[in-house]
């Protein structure tokens, strides 16, 4: 590069430093009377470089919170010690909304928000670290949709987060670029982790259990960013994702069959390797095209270049969660193979030593009653992994673990 010093000045980390005042300040907030006003005031008055410290305790909040200041850290005393309790929330919005760049959210919990737990929109270089989001009444249709919800962002790092009870996805990253979701635990959500309409994502070393579906990689029409691609799912533990689907009717995840470990829909260049999958009533891996009607001429509804290798497959396919699945399982000797493909799309390859089922559909929207199921030989296409790892800016990685 001709002017490397200029590139350094323009990198996101440098911009964060440039935006910071000479002396950053720490603002401490404690639970108690008027905590709604005190906490929101601290978020509004923060200057770039400041840290807002949430002391241990339960914060009884009556409305959502928002942050729109760049380069701010919000730090609690721990995900089990600092609890933002929204059970008395009057409005229907998210618990915390972030719309600024270079923000770190860490070491606190959000409970029982009426809408999403923590949402960030258009927030580049954002870190979610050691957080907990939970709906404490168990899986319910009336729970908020998303636990951790970054959207329309670049450089998203989600690390060591736990989400329980979301009526859509526990950790959802949508229409974003350069994403890592790791070391997190998702349970009793409809979808444990969902990467949707996003480019370049690594999802690894997570535990997804007791959701309806463990990890989803979807692409949908009629959104500003589509053509999801370059997603790697590896080194995850997925087990017993058999919770009945409790998503509100009409949500795209309402169609996810209970008993699904990993489901890929209408993406390309998705690599699934070195995962351990156990006890899924429908299948360990489902690969399909987009099935709903749409009027978006630019949308590509098929799955392309989906590669599997070196995954460990436990029991699967014994209770398929889609219409006609039980009949199909009966015809297959009592259970479906661990890998189920609708038969559409190209470049579907598996080096896993387990059988795969194709439904033999000619298009994703063809009725399943017209399926022509048979065992599929997916060994012909190359399952070599070629998608490059995601790398976060050094400054973001340095923040994790401090």
Coordinates of C-alpha atoms in Angstrom, one line a residue:
X1 CA 0.0 0.0 0.0
X2 CA 1.4 3.4 -0.9
X3 CA 0.4 5.2 2.2
X4 CA 0.3 2.6 5.1
X5 CA 0.3 5.3 7.8
X6 CA -2.9 6.7 6.3
X7 CA -4.6 3.2 6.4
X8 CA -3.6 2.9 10.1
X9 CA -5.1 6.3 10.9
X10 CA -8.4 5.2 9.2
X11 CA -8.7 1.8 10.8
X12 CA -11.7 1.4 13.2
X13 CA -9.5 1.0 16.3
X14 CA -7.7 4.2 15.5
X15 CA -10.9 6.0 14.9
X16 CA -12.0 5.0 18.3
X17 CA -8.9 6.4 19.9
X18 CA -9.1 9.6 17.9
X19 CA -12.7 10.1 19.1
X20 CA -11.8 9.6 22.8
X21 CA -11.3 12.7 25.0
X22 CA -7.9 13.3 26.6
X23 CA -9.3 11.9 29.9
X24 CA -12.0 9.3 29.8
X25 CA -14.3 9.1 32.7
X26 CA -16.0 6.3 34.7
X27 CA -19.6 6.7 35.6
X28 CA -21.0 4.3 38.3
X29 CA -24.6 3.5 38.6
X30 CA -26.2 1.5 41.4
X31 CA -29.7 0.0 41.8
X32 CA -32.3 1.9 43.8
X33 CA -34.8 4.7 43.5
X34 CA -35.0 6.5 40.2
X35 CA -32.6 3.9 38.6
X36 CA -34.4 4.2 35.3
X37 CA -33.6 7.9 35.0
X38 CA -30.1 7.6 36.4
X39 CA -29.1 4.8 34.1
X40 CA -30.6 6.4 31.0
X41 CA -29.0 9.7 31.9
X42 CA -25.6 8.0 32.2
X43 CA -26.0 6.5 28.8
X44 CA -27.0 9.9 27.2
X45 CA -24.3 12.0 28.9
X46 CA -21.4 9.6 28.3
X47 CA -18.6 10.9 26.2
X48 CA -16.5 8.8 23.7
X49 CA -14.0 6.8 25.8
X50 CA -16.1 6.7 28.9
X51 CA -17.0 3.6 30.9
X52 CA -20.4 3.1 32.5
X53 CA -20.1 0.8 35.5
X54 CA -23.2 -1.0 36.7
X55 CA -22.7 -2.0 40.3
X56 CA -24.0 -5.4 41.4
X57 CA -27.7 -5.8 42.1
X58 CA -31.1 -5.9 40.4
X59 CA -32.2 -2.9 38.5
X60 CA -36.0 -2.7 38.3
X61 CA -36.6 -0.9 35.0
X62 CA -39.9 0.3 33.5
X63 CA -38.8 1.2 30.0
X64 CA -36.1 0.3 27.5
X65 CA -32.7 1.9 27.5
X66 CA -30.7 3.3 24.6
X67 CA -27.1 4.2 23.8
X68 CA -26.0 6.4 20.9
X69 CA -22.5 7.5 21.8
X70 CA -19.5 6.0 20.1
X71 CA -16.6 4.3 21.9
X72 CA -18.4 3.5 25.2
X73 CA -18.1 0.5 27.5
X74 CA -21.0 -0.7 29.6
X75 CA -19.6 -3.0 32.3
X76 CA -21.5 -4.9 35.0
X77 CA -20.2 -6.9 38.0
X78 CA -21.0 -10.2 36.3
X79 CA -23.8 -11.9 34.4
X80 CA -25.2 -13.3 37.6
X81 CA -24.6 -10.2 39.7
X82 CA -25.7 -7.2 37.7
X83 CA -29.3 -7.8 36.5
X84 CA -31.3 -5.4 34.4
X85 CA -34.8 -6.6 35.2
X86 CA -37.5 -5.5 32.6
X87 CA -40.3 -7.5 34.1
X88 CA -42.0 -4.2 34.8
X89 CA -41.4 -2.7 31.4
X90 CA -44.3 -0.6 30.1
X91 CA -43.4 -0.4 26.4
X92 CA -42.9 -3.2 24.0
X93 CA -39.4 -2.4 22.7
X94 CA -36.0 -4.0 23.4
X95 CA -34.3 -3.9 26.8
X96 CA -31.2 -2.1 25.5
X97 CA -30.8 -0.5 22.1
X98 CA -27.3 0.5 20.8
X99 CA -26.9 2.6 17.7
X100 CA -23.3 3.7 17.9
X101 CA -19.9 2.3 16.9
X102 CA -17.0 0.8 19.0
X103 CA -19.2 -0.2 21.9
X104 CA -18.4 -2.9 24.4
X105 CA -21.2 -4.6 26.4
X106 CA -20.1 -6.9 29.1
X107 CA -20.7 -8.7 32.4
X108 CA -24.4 -8.0 33.0
X109 CA -27.7 -9.7 32.4
X110 CA -31.0 -8.6 30.8
X111 CA -34.1 -10.4 32.0
X112 CA -37.7 -10.5 30.9
X113 CA -37.7 -7.7 28.4
X114 CA -41.0 -7.3 26.5
X115 CA -39.2 -7.1 23.2
X116 CA -35.7 -8.1 22.2
X117 CA -33.1 -8.4 24.9
X118 CA -30.2 -6.4 23.6
X119 CA -30.3 -5.0 20.0
X120 CA -27.6 -3.1 18.2
X121 CA -28.3 -1.6 14.8
X122 CA -25.8 -0.1 12.4
X123 CA -23.2 -0.5 15.2
X124 CA -19.8 -1.4 13.8
X125 CA -17.1 -2.9 15.9
X126 CA -19.4 -4.1 18.7
X127 CA -18.4 -6.6 21.4
X128 CA -21.0 -8.6 23.4
X129 CA -19.0 -10.4 26.1
X130 CA -20.0 -12.4 29.2
X131 CA -23.6 -11.4 29.0
X132 CA -26.8 -13.3 29.9
X133 CA -30.2 -12.7 28.4
X134 CA -33.1 -14.7 29.8
X135 CA -36.9 -14.9 29.8
X136 CA -37.4 -16.6 33.2
X137 CA -40.9 -18.0 32.6
X138 CA -39.6 -20.7 30.2
X139 CA -40.3 -21.1 26.5
X140 CA -43.3 -19.0 25.6
X141 CA -44.7 -17.4 22.4
X142 CA -45.0 -14.1 24.3
X143 CA -41.3 -13.9 25.1
X144 CA -39.1 -11.4 23.2
X145 CA -38.0 -12.4 19.8
X146 CA -34.2 -12.1 20.0
X147 CA -31.8 -12.3 23.0
X148 CA -28.7 -10.8 21.4
X149 CA -29.5 -9.0 18.2
X150 CA -26.8 -7.2 16.2
X151 CA -28.0 -6.2 12.7
X152 CA -26.7 -4.1 9.8
X153 CA -23.2 -4.0 11.3
X154 CA -19.6 -4.8 10.4
X155 CA -17.3 -6.6 12.9
X156 CA -19.5 -8.3 15.4
X157 CA -18.0 -10.3 18.2
X158 CA -20.2 -12.3 20.5
X159 CA -18.3 -14.2 23.1
X160 CA -19.3 -16.1 26.2
X161 CA -23.0 -15.2 26.1
X162 CA -25.9 -17.2 27.4
X163 CA -29.4 -16.8 26.1
X164 CA -32.5 -18.7 27.3
X165 CA -36.1 -18.5 26.1
X166 CA -36.1 -16.3 23.0
X167 CA -39.3 -16.9 20.9
X168 CA -37.2 -16.5 17.7
X169 CA -33.4 -16.7 18.0
X170 CA -31.2 -16.6 21.1
X171 CA -28.3 -15.1 19.3
X172 CA -29.3 -13.6 15.9
X173 CA -26.9 -11.8 13.6
X174 CA -28.6 -10.3 10.5
X175 CA -27.5 -8.4 7.4
X176 CA -24.0 -8.0 8.8
X177 CA -20.4 -8.7 7.8
X178 CA -17.4 -10.2 9.6
X179 CA -18.9 -12.0 12.5
X180 CA -17.7 -14.3 15.2
X181 CA -20.0 -16.1 17.6
X182 CA -18.1 -18.3 20.0
X183 CA -18.0 -19.8 23.5
X184 CA -21.7 -19.2 24.1
X185 CA -24.5 -21.3 25.5
X186 CA -28.0 -21.1 24.1
X187 CA -31.0 -23.2 25.4
X188 CA -34.8 -23.3 25.2
X189 CA -34.9 -20.8 22.3
X190 CA -36.7 -21.5 19.0
X191 CA -33.4 -21.1 17.2
X192 CA -30.3 -21.2 19.3
X193 CA -28.0 -19.2 17.0
X194 CA -29.0 -17.8 13.6
X195 CA -26.9 -16.2 11.0
X196 CA -29.2 -14.5 8.4
X197 CA -28.4 -12.6 5.2
X198 CA -24.8 -12.1 6.4
X199 CA -21.4 -12.4 4.9
X200 CA -18.3 -14.0 6.5
X201 CA -19.2 -15.6 9.8
X202 CA -17.5 -18.1 12.1
X203 CA -19.7 -19.9 14.6
X204 CA -17.6 -22.1 16.9
X205 CA -17.1 -23.6 20.3
X206 CA -20.7 -23.0 21.3
X207 CA -23.2 -25.3 23.2
X208 CA -26.7 -25.4 21.7
X209 CA -29.1 -27.6 23.6
X210 CA -32.8 -28.0 24.1
X211 CA -33.7 -25.4 21.5
X212 CA -36.1 -26.2 18.6
X213 CA -33.2 -25.9 16.2
X214 CA -29.6 -25.5 17.2
X215 CA -27.9 -23.4 14.6
X216 CA -29.5 -21.8 11.5
X217 CA -28.0 -20.2 8.5
X218 CA -30.7 -18.6 6.5
X219 CA -31.1 -16.1 3.6
X220 CA -34.4 -14.4 2.9
X221 CA -35.7 -12.2 0.1
X222 CA -36.8 -8.5 0.2
X223 CA -34.1 -7.4 2.6
X224 CA -31.4 -4.7 1.8
X225 CA -28.6 -7.3 2.2
X226 CA -29.0 -10.8 0.8
X227 CA -26.9 -13.5 -0.8
X228 CA -25.6 -14.8 2.5
X229 CA -22.3 -16.7 2.1
X230 CA -19.0 -17.7 3.6
X231 CA -20.2 -19.2 6.9
X232 CA -18.2 -21.7 8.9
X233 CA -19.8 -23.8 11.7
X234 CA -17.3 -25.8 13.6
X235 CA -16.3 -27.3 16.9
X236 CA -19.8 -26.8 18.4
X237 CA -21.7 -29.2 20.6
X238 CA -25.4 -29.6 19.6
X239 CA -27.6 -31.9 21.6
X240 CA -31.2 -32.6 22.3
X241 CA -32.6 -29.7 20.3
X242 CA -36.1 -31.1 20.5
X243 CA -38.1 -28.4 22.2
X244 CA -41.5 -27.9 20.4
X245 CA -41.5 -24.8 18.2
X246 CA -43.1 -21.9 20.1
X247 CA -42.5 -19.1 17.6
X248 CA -45.5 -16.9 16.8
X249 CA -47.2 -18.0 13.7
X250 CA -45.9 -16.2 10.6
X251 CA -42.3 -16.0 11.8
X252 CA -39.8 -17.7 9.4
X253 CA -38.5 -19.8 12.3
X254 CA -42.0 -21.1 13.0
X255 CA -41.3 -23.5 10.1
X256 CA -38.2 -24.9 11.7
X257 CA -38.9 -28.6 12.6
X258 CA -38.3 -29.5 16.2
X259 CA -35.4 -31.8 16.5
X260 CA -32.9 -30.0 14.1
X261 CA -29.3 -29.5 15.0
X262 CA -28.1 -27.4 12.0
X263 CA -30.3 -26.1 9.2
X264 CA -29.0 -24.3 6.1
X265 CA -31.4 -22.5 3.8
X266 CA -30.6 -20.6 0.6
X267 CA -27.0 -19.8 1.5
X268 CA -23.8 -20.5 -0.4
X269 CA -20.3 -21.6 0.7
X270 CA -21.3 -22.9 4.1
X271 CA -18.8 -25.2 5.8
X272 CA -19.9 -27.5 8.7
X273 CA -17.1 -29.5 10.3
X274 CA -15.8 -30.9 13.5
X275 CA -19.2 -30.5 15.3
X276 CA -20.7 -33.0 17.7
X277 CA -24.4 -33.6 17.2
X278 CA -26.5 -35.9 19.4
X279 CA -30.2 -36.8 19.9
X280 CA -32.2 -34.9 17.3
X281 CA -35.6 -36.2 16.3
X282 CA -35.6 -34.7 12.8
X283 CA -32.0 -34.6 11.6
X284 CA -28.5 -33.5 12.5
X285 CA -28.1 -31.4 9.3
X286 CA -30.9 -30.1 7.1
X287 CA -30.1 -28.4 3.8
X288 CA -33.0 -26.8 1.9
X289 CA -33.9 -24.0 -0.5
X290 CA -36.3 -21.1 0.4
X291 CA -39.9 -22.5 0.2
X292 CA -42.1 -19.5 0.5
X293 CA -43.5 -17.4 -2.4
X294 CA -41.5 -14.2 -3.1
X295 CA -41.4 -11.3 -5.6
X296 CA -37.8 -10.3 -5.3
X297 CA -36.1 -10.7 -8.8
X298 CA -32.7 -10.4 -7.2
X299 CA -33.2 -13.3 -4.7
X300 CA -31.4 -16.6 -5.1
X301 CA -33.4 -19.2 -3.2
X302 CA -31.1 -22.3 -3.5
X303 CA -28.4 -23.7 -1.3
X304 CA -25.1 -23.8 -3.0
X305 CA -21.7 -25.2 -2.1
X306 CA -22.6 -26.7 1.4
X307 CA -19.8 -28.8 2.6
X308 CA -19.7 -31.3 5.6
X309 CA -16.7 -33.1 7.0
X310 CA -15.5 -34.7 10.2
X311 CA -18.7 -34.2 12.2
X312 CA -19.7 -36.7 14.9
X313 CA -23.3 -37.9 14.4
X314 CA -25.3 -39.3 17.3
X315 CA -28.9 -40.6 17.3
X316 CA -31.1 -38.7 14.8
X317 CA -34.2 -38.9 12.6
X318 CA -36.4 -41.0 15.0
X319 CA -39.2 -38.4 15.3
X320 CA -39.3 -36.1 12.3
X321 CA -40.9 -32.8 13.1
X322 CA -42.3 -32.0 9.7
X323 CA -45.6 -33.1 8.0
X324 CA -45.3 -36.5 6.6
X325 CA -42.0 -37.1 8.3
X326 CA -43.3 -40.0 10.3
X327 CA -44.4 -41.8 7.2
X328 CA -41.1 -41.1 5.5
X329 CA -39.2 -42.4 8.5
X330 CA -41.3 -45.6 8.5
X331 CA -40.5 -46.1 4.8
X332 CA -36.8 -45.7 5.7
X333 CA -36.9 -48.4 8.4
X334 CA -38.0 -46.3 11.3
X335 CA -35.7 -43.3 11.2
X336 CA -34.4 -40.7 8.8
X337 CA -30.7 -40.5 8.0
X338 CA -28.7 -37.9 10.0
X339 CA -28.4 -35.6 6.9
X340 CA -31.6 -34.5 5.1
X341 CA -31.4 -32.5 1.8
X342 CA -34.4 -31.3 -0.2
X343 CA -32.7 -32.2 -3.4
X344 CA -32.4 -28.7 -4.8
X345 CA -29.3 -26.6 -5.1
X346 CA -25.8 -27.5 -6.2
X347 CA -22.4 -28.4 -4.7
X348 CA -23.9 -30.3 -1.7
X349 CA -21.0 -32.4 -0.4
X350 CA -20.4 -34.6 2.6
X351 CA -17.4 -36.5 3.8
X352 CA -19.2 -37.5 7.0
X353 CA -19.5 -41.3 7.4
X354 CA -23.3 -41.4 7.7
X355 CA -26.0 -41.7 5.1
X356 CA -27.9 -38.8 3.6
X357 CA -31.5 -38.5 2.4
X358 CA -32.6 -36.5 -0.6
X359 CA -36.3 -35.7 -0.9
X360 CA -35.8 -35.5 -4.6
X361 CA -37.6 -32.2 -5.1
X362 CA -37.1 -30.3 -8.3
X363 CA -37.7 -26.9 -6.7
X364 CA -37.9 -25.7 -3.0
X365 CA -41.5 -24.8 -3.2
X366 CA -42.6 -28.2 -4.6
X367 CA -45.0 -29.9 -2.1
X368 CA -43.4 -32.5 0.0
X369 CA -46.2 -34.9 -1.0
X370 CA -44.5 -35.0 -4.4
X371 CA -41.1 -35.9 -2.9
X372 CA -39.2 -38.9 -4.3
X373 CA -37.0 -39.8 -1.3
X374 CA -33.9 -41.9 -1.7
X375 CA -30.5 -42.1 -0.2
X376 CA -28.1 -39.6 -1.7
X377 CA -24.5 -40.0 -2.6
X378 CA -22.9 -36.7 -1.5
X379 CA -19.3 -38.0 -1.8
X380 CA -18.9 -37.0 -5.4
X381 CA -18.5 -33.3 -4.8
X382 CA -15.5 -32.0 -3.0
X383 CA -15.9 -31.4 0.7
X384 CA -12.6 -29.6 1.0
X385 CA -12.9 -26.5 3.3
X386 CA -11.9 -23.3 1.5
X387 CA -13.7 -20.5 3.3
X388 CA -11.2 -18.2 5.0
X389 CA -11.4 -17.7 8.8
X390 CA -12.9 -14.5 10.1
X391 CA -10.5 -12.1 11.8
X392 CA -11.6 -9.4 14.1
X393 CA -9.7 -6.1 14.4
X394 CA -6.9 -6.5 16.9
X395 CA -8.3 -3.8 19.2
X396 CA -11.6 -5.7 19.6
X397 CA -9.9 -9.0 20.5
X398 CA -7.7 -7.2 23.0
X399 CA -10.9 -6.1 24.9
X400 CA -12.0 -9.7 25.5
X401 CA -10.6 -11.1 28.7
X402 CA -9.6 -7.9 30.3

